[in-house]
mmCIF file of C-alpha atoms in Angstrom:
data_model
loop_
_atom_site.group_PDB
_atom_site.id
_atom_site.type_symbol
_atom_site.label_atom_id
_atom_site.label_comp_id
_atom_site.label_asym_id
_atom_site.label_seq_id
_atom_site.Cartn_x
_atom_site.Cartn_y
_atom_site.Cartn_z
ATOM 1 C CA UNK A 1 -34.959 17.417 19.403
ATOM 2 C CA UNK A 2 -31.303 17.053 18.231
ATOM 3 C CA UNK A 3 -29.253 20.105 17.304
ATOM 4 C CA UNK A 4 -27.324 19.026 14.359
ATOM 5 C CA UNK A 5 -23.463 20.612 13.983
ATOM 6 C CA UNK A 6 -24.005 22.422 10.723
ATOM 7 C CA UNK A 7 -26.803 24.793 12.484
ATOM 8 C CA UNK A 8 -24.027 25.087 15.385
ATOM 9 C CA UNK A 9 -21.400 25.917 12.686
ATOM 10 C CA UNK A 10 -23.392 28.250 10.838
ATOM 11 C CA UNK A 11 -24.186 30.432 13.821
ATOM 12 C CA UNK A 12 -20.617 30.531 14.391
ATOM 13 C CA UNK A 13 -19.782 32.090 11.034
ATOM 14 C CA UNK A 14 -22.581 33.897 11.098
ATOM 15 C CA UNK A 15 -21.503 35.652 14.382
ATOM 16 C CA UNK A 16 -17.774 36.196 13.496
ATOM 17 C CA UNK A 17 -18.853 37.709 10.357
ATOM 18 C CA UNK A 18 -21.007 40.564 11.709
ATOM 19 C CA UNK A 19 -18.038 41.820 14.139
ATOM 20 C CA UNK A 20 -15.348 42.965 12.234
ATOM 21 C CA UNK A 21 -17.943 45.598 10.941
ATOM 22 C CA UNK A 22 -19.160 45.962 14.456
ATOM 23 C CA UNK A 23 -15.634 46.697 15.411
ATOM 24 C CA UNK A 24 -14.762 49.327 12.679
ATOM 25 C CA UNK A 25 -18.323 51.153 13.133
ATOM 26 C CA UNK A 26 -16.933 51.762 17.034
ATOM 27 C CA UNK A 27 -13.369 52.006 16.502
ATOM 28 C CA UNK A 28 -14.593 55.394 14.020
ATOM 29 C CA UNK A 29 -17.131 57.096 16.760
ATOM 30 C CA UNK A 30 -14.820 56.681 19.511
ATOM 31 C CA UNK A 31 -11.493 57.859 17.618
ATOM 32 C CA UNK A 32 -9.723 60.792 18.885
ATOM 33 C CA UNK A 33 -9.915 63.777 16.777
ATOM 34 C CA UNK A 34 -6.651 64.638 14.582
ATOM 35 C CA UNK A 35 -5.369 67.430 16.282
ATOM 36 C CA UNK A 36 -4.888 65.338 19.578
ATOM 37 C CA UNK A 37 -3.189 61.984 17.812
ATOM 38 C CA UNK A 38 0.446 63.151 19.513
ATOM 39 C CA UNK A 39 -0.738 63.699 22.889
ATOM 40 C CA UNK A 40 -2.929 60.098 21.998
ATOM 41 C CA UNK A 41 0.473 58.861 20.691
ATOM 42 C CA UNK A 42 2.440 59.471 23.728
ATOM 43 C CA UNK A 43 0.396 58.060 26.421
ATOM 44 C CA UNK A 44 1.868 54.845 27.712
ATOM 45 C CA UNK A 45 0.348 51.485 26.928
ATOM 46 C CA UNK A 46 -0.480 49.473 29.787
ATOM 47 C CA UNK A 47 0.427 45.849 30.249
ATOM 48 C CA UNK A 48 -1.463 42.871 30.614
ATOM 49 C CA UNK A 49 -1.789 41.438 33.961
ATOM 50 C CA UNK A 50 -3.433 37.978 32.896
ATOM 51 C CA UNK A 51 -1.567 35.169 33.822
ATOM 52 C CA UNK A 52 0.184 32.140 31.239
ATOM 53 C CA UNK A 53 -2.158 30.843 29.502
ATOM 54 C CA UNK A 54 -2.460 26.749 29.512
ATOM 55 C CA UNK A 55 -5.154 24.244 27.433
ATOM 56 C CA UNK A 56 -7.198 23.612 30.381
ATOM 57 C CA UNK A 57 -7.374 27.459 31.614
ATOM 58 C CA UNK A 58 -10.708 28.368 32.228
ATOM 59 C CA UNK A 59 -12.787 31.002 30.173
ATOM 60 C CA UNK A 60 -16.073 30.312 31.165
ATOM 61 C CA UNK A 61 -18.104 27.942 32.853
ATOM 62 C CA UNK A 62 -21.992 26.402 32.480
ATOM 63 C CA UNK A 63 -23.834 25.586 35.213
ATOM 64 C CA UNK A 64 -20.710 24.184 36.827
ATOM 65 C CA UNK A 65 -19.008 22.882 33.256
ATOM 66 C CA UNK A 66 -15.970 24.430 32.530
ATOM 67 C CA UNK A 67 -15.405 25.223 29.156
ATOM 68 C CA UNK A 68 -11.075 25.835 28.705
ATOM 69 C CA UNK A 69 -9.012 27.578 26.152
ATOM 70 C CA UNK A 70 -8.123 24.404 24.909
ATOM 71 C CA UNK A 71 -12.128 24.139 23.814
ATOM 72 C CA UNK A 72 -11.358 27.440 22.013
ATOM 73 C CA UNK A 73 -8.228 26.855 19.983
ATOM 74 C CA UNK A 74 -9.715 23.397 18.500
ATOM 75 C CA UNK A 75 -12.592 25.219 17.500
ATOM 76 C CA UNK A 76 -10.737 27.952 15.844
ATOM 77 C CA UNK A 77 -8.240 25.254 14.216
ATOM 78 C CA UNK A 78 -11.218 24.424 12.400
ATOM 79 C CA UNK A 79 -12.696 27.709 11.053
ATOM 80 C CA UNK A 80 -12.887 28.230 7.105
ATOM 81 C CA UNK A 81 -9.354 30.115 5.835
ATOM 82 C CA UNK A 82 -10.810 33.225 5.683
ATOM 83 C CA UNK A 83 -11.709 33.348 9.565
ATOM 84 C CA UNK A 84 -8.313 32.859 10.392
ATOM 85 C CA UNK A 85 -6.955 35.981 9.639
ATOM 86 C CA UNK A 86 -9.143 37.790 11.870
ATOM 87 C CA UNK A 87 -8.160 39.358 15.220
ATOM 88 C CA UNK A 88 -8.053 37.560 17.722
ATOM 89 C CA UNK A 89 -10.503 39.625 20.378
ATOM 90 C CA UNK A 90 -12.790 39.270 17.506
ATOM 91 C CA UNK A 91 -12.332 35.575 16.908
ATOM 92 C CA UNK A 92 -12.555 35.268 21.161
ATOM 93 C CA UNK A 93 -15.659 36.859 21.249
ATOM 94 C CA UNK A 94 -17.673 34.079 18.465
ATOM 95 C CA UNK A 95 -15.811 30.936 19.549
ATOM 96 C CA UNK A 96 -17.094 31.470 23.014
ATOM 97 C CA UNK A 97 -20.613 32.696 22.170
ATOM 98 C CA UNK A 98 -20.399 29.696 20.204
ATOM 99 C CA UNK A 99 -19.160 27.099 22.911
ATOM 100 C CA UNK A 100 -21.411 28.862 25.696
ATOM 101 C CA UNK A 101 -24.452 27.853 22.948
ATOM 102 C CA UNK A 102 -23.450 24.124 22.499
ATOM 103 C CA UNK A 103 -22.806 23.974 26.598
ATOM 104 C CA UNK A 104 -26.159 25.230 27.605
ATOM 105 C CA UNK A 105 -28.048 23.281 24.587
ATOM 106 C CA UNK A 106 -26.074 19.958 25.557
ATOM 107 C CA UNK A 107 -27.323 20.756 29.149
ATOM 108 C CA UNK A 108 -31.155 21.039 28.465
ATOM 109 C CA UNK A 109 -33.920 18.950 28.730
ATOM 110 C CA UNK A 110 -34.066 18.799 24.704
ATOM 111 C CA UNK A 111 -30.640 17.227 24.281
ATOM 112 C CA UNK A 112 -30.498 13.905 23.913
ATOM 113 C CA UNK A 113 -26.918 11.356 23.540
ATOM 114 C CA UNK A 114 -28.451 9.352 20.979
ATOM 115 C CA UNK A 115 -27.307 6.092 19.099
ATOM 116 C CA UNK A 116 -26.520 8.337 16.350
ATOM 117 C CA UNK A 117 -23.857 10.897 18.684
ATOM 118 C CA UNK A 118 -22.537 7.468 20.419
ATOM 119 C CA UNK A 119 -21.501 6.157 17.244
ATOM 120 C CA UNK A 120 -20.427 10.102 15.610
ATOM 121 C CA UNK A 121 -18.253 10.504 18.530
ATOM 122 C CA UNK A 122 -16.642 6.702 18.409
ATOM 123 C CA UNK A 123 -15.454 7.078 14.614
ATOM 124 C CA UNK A 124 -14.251 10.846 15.835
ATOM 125 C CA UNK A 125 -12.202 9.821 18.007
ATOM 126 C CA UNK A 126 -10.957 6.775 15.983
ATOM 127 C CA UNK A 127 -10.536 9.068 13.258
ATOM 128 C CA UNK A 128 -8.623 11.790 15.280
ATOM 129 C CA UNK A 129 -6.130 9.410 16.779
ATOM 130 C CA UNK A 130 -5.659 7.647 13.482
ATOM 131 C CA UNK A 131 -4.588 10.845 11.890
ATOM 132 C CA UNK A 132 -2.477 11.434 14.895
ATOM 133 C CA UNK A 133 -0.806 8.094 14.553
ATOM 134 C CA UNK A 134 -0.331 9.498 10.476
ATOM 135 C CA UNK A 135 1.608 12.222 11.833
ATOM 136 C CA UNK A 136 3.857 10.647 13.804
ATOM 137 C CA UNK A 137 4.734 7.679 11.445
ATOM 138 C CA UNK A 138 5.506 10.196 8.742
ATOM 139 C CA UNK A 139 7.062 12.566 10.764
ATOM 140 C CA UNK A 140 11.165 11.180 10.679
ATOM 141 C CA UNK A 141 10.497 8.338 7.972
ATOM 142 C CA UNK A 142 12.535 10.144 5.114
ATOM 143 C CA UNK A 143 16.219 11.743 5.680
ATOM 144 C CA UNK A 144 17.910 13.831 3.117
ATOM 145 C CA UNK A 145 19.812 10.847 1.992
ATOM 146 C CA UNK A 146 16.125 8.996 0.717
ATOM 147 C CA UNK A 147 15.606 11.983 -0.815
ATOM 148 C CA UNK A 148 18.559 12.242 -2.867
ATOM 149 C CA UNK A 149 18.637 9.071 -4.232
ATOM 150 C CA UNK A 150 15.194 9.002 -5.059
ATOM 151 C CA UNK A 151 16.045 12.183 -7.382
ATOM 152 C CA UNK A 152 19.081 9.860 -8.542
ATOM 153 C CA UNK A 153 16.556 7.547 -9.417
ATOM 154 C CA UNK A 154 13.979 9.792 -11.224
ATOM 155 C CA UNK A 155 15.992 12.391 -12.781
ATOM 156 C CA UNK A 156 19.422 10.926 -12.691
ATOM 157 C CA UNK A 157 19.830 10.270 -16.658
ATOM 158 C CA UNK A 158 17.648 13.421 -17.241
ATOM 159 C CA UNK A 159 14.278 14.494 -17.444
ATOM 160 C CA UNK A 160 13.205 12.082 -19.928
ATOM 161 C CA UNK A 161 11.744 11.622 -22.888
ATOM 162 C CA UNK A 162 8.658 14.459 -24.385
ATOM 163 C CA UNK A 163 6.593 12.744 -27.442
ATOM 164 C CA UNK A 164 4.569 15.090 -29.495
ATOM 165 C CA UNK A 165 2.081 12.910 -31.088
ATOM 166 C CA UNK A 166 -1.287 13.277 -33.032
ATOM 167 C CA UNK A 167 -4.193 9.991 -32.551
ATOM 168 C CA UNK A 168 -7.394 9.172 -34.407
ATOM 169 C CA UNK A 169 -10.073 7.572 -31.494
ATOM 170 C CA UNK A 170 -12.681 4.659 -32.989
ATOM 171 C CA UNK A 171 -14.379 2.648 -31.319
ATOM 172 C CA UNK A 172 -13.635 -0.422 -33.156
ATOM 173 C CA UNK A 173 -10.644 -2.397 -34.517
ATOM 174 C CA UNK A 174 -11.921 -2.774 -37.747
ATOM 175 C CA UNK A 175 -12.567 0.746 -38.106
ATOM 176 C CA UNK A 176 -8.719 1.565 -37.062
ATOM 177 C CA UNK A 177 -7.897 -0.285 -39.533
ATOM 178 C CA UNK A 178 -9.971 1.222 -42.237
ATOM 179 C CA UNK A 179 -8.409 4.244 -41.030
ATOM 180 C CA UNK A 180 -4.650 2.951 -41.398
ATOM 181 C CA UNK A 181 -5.593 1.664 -44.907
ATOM 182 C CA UNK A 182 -6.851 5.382 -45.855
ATOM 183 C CA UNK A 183 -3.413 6.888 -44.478
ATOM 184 C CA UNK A 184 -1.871 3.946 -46.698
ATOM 185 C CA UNK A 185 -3.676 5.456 -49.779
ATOM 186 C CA UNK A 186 -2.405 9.061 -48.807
ATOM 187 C CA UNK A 187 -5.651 10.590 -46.994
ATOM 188 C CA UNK A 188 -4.700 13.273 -44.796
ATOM 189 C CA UNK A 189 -3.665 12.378 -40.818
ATOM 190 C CA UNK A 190 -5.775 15.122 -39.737
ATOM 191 C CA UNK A 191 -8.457 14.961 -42.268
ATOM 192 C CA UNK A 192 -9.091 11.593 -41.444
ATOM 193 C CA UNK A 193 -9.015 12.992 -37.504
ATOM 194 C CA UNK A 194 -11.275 15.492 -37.952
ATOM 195 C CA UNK A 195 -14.106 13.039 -39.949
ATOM 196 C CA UNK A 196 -13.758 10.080 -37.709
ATOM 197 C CA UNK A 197 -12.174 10.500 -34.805
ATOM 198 C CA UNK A 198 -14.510 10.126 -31.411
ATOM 199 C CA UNK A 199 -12.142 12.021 -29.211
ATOM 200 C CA UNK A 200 -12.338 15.811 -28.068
ATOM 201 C CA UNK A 201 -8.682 16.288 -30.228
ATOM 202 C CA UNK A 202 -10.953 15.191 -33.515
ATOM 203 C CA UNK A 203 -11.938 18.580 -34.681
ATOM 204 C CA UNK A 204 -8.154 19.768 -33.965
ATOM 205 C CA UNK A 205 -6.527 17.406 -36.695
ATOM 206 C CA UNK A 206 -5.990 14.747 -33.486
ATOM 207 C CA UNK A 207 -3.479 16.973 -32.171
ATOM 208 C CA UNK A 208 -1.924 15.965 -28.628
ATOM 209 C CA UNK A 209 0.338 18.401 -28.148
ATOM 210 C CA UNK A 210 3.400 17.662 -26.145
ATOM 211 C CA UNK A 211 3.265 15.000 -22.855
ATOM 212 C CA UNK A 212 5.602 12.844 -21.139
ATOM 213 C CA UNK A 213 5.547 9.573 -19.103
ATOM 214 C CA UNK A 214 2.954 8.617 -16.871
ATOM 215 C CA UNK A 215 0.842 11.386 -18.898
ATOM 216 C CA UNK A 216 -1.215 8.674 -21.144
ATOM 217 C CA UNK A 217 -2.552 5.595 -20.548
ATOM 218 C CA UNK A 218 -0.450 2.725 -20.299
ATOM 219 C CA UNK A 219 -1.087 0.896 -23.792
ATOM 220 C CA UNK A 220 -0.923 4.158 -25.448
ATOM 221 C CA UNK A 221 2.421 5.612 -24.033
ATOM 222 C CA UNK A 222 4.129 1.652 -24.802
ATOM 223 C CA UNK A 223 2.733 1.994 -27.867
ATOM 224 C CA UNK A 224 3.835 5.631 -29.171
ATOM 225 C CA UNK A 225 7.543 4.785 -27.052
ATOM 226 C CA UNK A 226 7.976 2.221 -29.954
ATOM 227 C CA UNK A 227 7.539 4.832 -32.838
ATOM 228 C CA UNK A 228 10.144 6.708 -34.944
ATOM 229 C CA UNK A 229 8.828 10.179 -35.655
ATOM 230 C CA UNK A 230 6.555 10.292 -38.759
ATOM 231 C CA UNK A 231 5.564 6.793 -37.991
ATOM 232 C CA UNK A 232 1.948 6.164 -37.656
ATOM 233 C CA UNK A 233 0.899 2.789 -35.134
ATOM 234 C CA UNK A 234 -0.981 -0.187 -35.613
ATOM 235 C CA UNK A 235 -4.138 -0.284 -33.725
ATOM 236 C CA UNK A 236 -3.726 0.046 -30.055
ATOM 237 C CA UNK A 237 -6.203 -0.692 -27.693
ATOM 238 C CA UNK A 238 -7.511 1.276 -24.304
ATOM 239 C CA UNK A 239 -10.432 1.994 -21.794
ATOM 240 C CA UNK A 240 -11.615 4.615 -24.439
ATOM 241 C CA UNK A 241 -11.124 2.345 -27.604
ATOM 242 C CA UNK A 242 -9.446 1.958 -29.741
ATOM 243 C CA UNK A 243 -6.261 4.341 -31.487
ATOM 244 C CA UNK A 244 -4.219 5.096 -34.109
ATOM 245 C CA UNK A 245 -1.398 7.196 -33.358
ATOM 246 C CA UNK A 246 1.152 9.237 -35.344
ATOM 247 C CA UNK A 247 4.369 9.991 -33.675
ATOM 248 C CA UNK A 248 5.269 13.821 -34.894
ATOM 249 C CA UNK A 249 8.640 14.339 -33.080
ATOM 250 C CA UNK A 250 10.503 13.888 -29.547
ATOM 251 C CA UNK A 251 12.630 16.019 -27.457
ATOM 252 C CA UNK A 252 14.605 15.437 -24.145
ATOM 253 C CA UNK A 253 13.056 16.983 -21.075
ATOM 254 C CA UNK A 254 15.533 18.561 -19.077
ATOM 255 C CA UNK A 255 15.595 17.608 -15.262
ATOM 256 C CA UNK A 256 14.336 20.042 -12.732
ATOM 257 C CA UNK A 257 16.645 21.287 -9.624
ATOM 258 C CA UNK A 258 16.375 18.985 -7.008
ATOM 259 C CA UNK A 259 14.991 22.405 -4.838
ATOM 260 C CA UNK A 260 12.576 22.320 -7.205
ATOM 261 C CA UNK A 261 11.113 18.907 -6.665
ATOM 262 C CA UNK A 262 11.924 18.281 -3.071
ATOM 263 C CA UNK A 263 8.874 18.931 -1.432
ATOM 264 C CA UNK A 264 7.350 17.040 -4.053
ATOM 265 C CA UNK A 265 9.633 14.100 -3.485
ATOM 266 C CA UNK A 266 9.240 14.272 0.513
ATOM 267 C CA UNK A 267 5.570 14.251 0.609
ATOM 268 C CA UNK A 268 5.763 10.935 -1.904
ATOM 269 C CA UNK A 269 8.236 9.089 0.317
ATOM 270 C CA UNK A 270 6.292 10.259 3.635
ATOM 271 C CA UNK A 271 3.106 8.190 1.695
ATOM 272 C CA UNK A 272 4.980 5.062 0.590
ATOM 273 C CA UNK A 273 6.627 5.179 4.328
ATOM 274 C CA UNK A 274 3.374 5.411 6.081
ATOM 275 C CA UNK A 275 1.477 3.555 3.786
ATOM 276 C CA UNK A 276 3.984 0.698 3.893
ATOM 277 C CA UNK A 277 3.627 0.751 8.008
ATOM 278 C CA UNK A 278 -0.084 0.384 7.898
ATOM 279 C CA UNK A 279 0.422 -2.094 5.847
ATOM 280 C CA UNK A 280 2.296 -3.824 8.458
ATOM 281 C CA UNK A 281 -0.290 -2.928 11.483
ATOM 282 C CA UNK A 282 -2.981 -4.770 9.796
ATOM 283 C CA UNK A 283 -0.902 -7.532 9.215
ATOM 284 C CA UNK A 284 0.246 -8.150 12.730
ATOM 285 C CA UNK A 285 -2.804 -7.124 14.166
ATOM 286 C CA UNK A 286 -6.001 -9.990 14.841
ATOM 287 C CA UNK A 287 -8.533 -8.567 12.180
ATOM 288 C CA UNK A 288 -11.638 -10.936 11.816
ATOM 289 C CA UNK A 289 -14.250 -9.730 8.883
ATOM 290 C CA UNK A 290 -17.405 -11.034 8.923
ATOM 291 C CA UNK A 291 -18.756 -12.066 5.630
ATOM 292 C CA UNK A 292 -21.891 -11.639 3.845
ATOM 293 C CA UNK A 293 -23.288 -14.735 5.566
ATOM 294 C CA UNK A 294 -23.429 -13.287 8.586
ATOM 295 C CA UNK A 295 -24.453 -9.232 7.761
ATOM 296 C CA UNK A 296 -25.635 -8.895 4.415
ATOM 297 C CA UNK A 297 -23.977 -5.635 2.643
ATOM 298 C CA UNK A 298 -27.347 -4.531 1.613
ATOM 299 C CA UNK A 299 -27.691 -3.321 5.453
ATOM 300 C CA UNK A 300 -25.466 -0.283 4.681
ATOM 301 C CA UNK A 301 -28.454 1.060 3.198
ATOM 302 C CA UNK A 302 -30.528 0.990 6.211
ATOM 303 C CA UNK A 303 -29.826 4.412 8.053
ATOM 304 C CA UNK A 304 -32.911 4.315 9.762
ATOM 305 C CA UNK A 305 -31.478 2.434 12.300
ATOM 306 C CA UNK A 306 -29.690 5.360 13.360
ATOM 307 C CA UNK A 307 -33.027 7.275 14.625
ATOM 308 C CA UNK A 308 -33.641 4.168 17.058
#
């Protein structure tokens, strides 16, 4: 039989959960009473005596398997957000209940390295040092200066141009025009919106409110970037069909601090950097595929291979 993680995980929770409640029930019965808090107070504290820590100190061992503090903290590094904030004696006691558990299962006559943990562990560790690798290559790629003149580049003549525009969603091109011809005779924008338009802004008159670039579909922001305000479009086509669109007005956007948008700006570069790099990897390294002649895709399916 094959213990899988989530059970392991669970128990984990499940213990660290039940001792902060555990803690406060004995912290209450064994307080001092109020009248003796000073003389409590002024006792002195004493020190601890346990030496430097290190990853590979021991906290416990298995039937001769140590189990380190460096077991500990990656287990911990890994707990949901809201076990982090709990103290650490309380944290101590879970992680190792939890690691003594694993040890002594992985130890027994029931446990089993499998096909299925060979291969789990392989793409773990693959995985692991490929994120690793991540890290470092994004770690020094971008310098104040790439920074800066990538906020030259975006904001440097402003924030750019806001369109507040209204559209009327068919799903033809002869219906877009029918609709264009009844604006030509004077019906309504947003009458006409609210009887035949297919999109959610329909019932609102076609309304868009306000939105700026990279906000709309490509066709439809070249497309209202080419209108004078009160200027209705000719049909334009997209993924969801096909539009007319009304240009109501346009403003300036102004450009945002570049505080503001650093971070922002950073984490972009760090993915363009990195990205770019791998690029490069797989193009220097010797990477043969083999094609569906020789594994059809259709074998993805078959995970039953995995209980061999």
């Amino acid at each position: 039989m094959i213990i899988r993680a989530p059970y392991l995980a669970a128990s984990l929770v499940a213990v660290i959960a039940a001792m902060p409640a555990f803690a406060q029930d004995t912290t209450q019965s064994d307080a001092a009473p109020a009248d003796s808090a000073s003389e409590t107070a002024e006792q002195p504290t004493a020190e601890s005596t346990a030496p430097d820590a290190s990853l590979d100190t021991v906290v416990a061992t298995v039937n001769g398997e140590d189990i380190t503090l460096g077991h500990m903290l990656m287990v911990r590094t890994g707990l949901p957000d809201q076990y982090q904030q709990l103290p650490d004696n309380v944290l101590w006691e879970g992680i190792l209940d939890q690691l003594v558990q694993q040890e002594v299962l992985a130890q027994s006559d029931a446990a089993e390295e499998t096909q299925r943990v060979t291969l789990a562990l392989d793409n773990e560790r693959r995985a692991l040092t490929a994120s690793e690798a991540v890290a470092n290559l994004g770690a020094d790629a971008v310098s104040d200066e790439d920074i800066q003149a990538a906020y030259d580049e975006q904001f440097g003549s402003g924030g750019g141009t806001e369109y507040n525009a209204a559209h009327i969603l068919v799903e033809t091109e002869a219906e877009a025009q029918e609709v264009i011809s009844a604006l030509d005779d004077g019906t309504e924008f947003a009458e006409l919106a609210r009887e035949r338009s297919t999109g959610p802004s329909g019932p609102n008159g076609g309304d868009l409110g306000w939105f700026g670039q990279g906000q709309m579909v490509a066709p439809f922001e070249e497309a209202v970037a080419e209108l004078e305000p009160g200027e209705v479009s000719d049909p334009v086509e997209t993924q969801f069909g096909w539009h007319v669109i009304r240009l109501n007005e346009t403003r300036e956007q102004e450009a945002p601090a570049l505080d503001e948008v650093r971070d922002q700006i950073s984490q972009t570069l760090q993915q363009q950097a990195v990205q770019s790099r791998i690029e490069e990897l797989v193009t220097g390294a010797e990477v043969e595929r083999m094609g569906a002649d020789a594994v059809d895709p259709a074998a993805l399916s078959r995970t039953d291979l995995l209980e061999n």
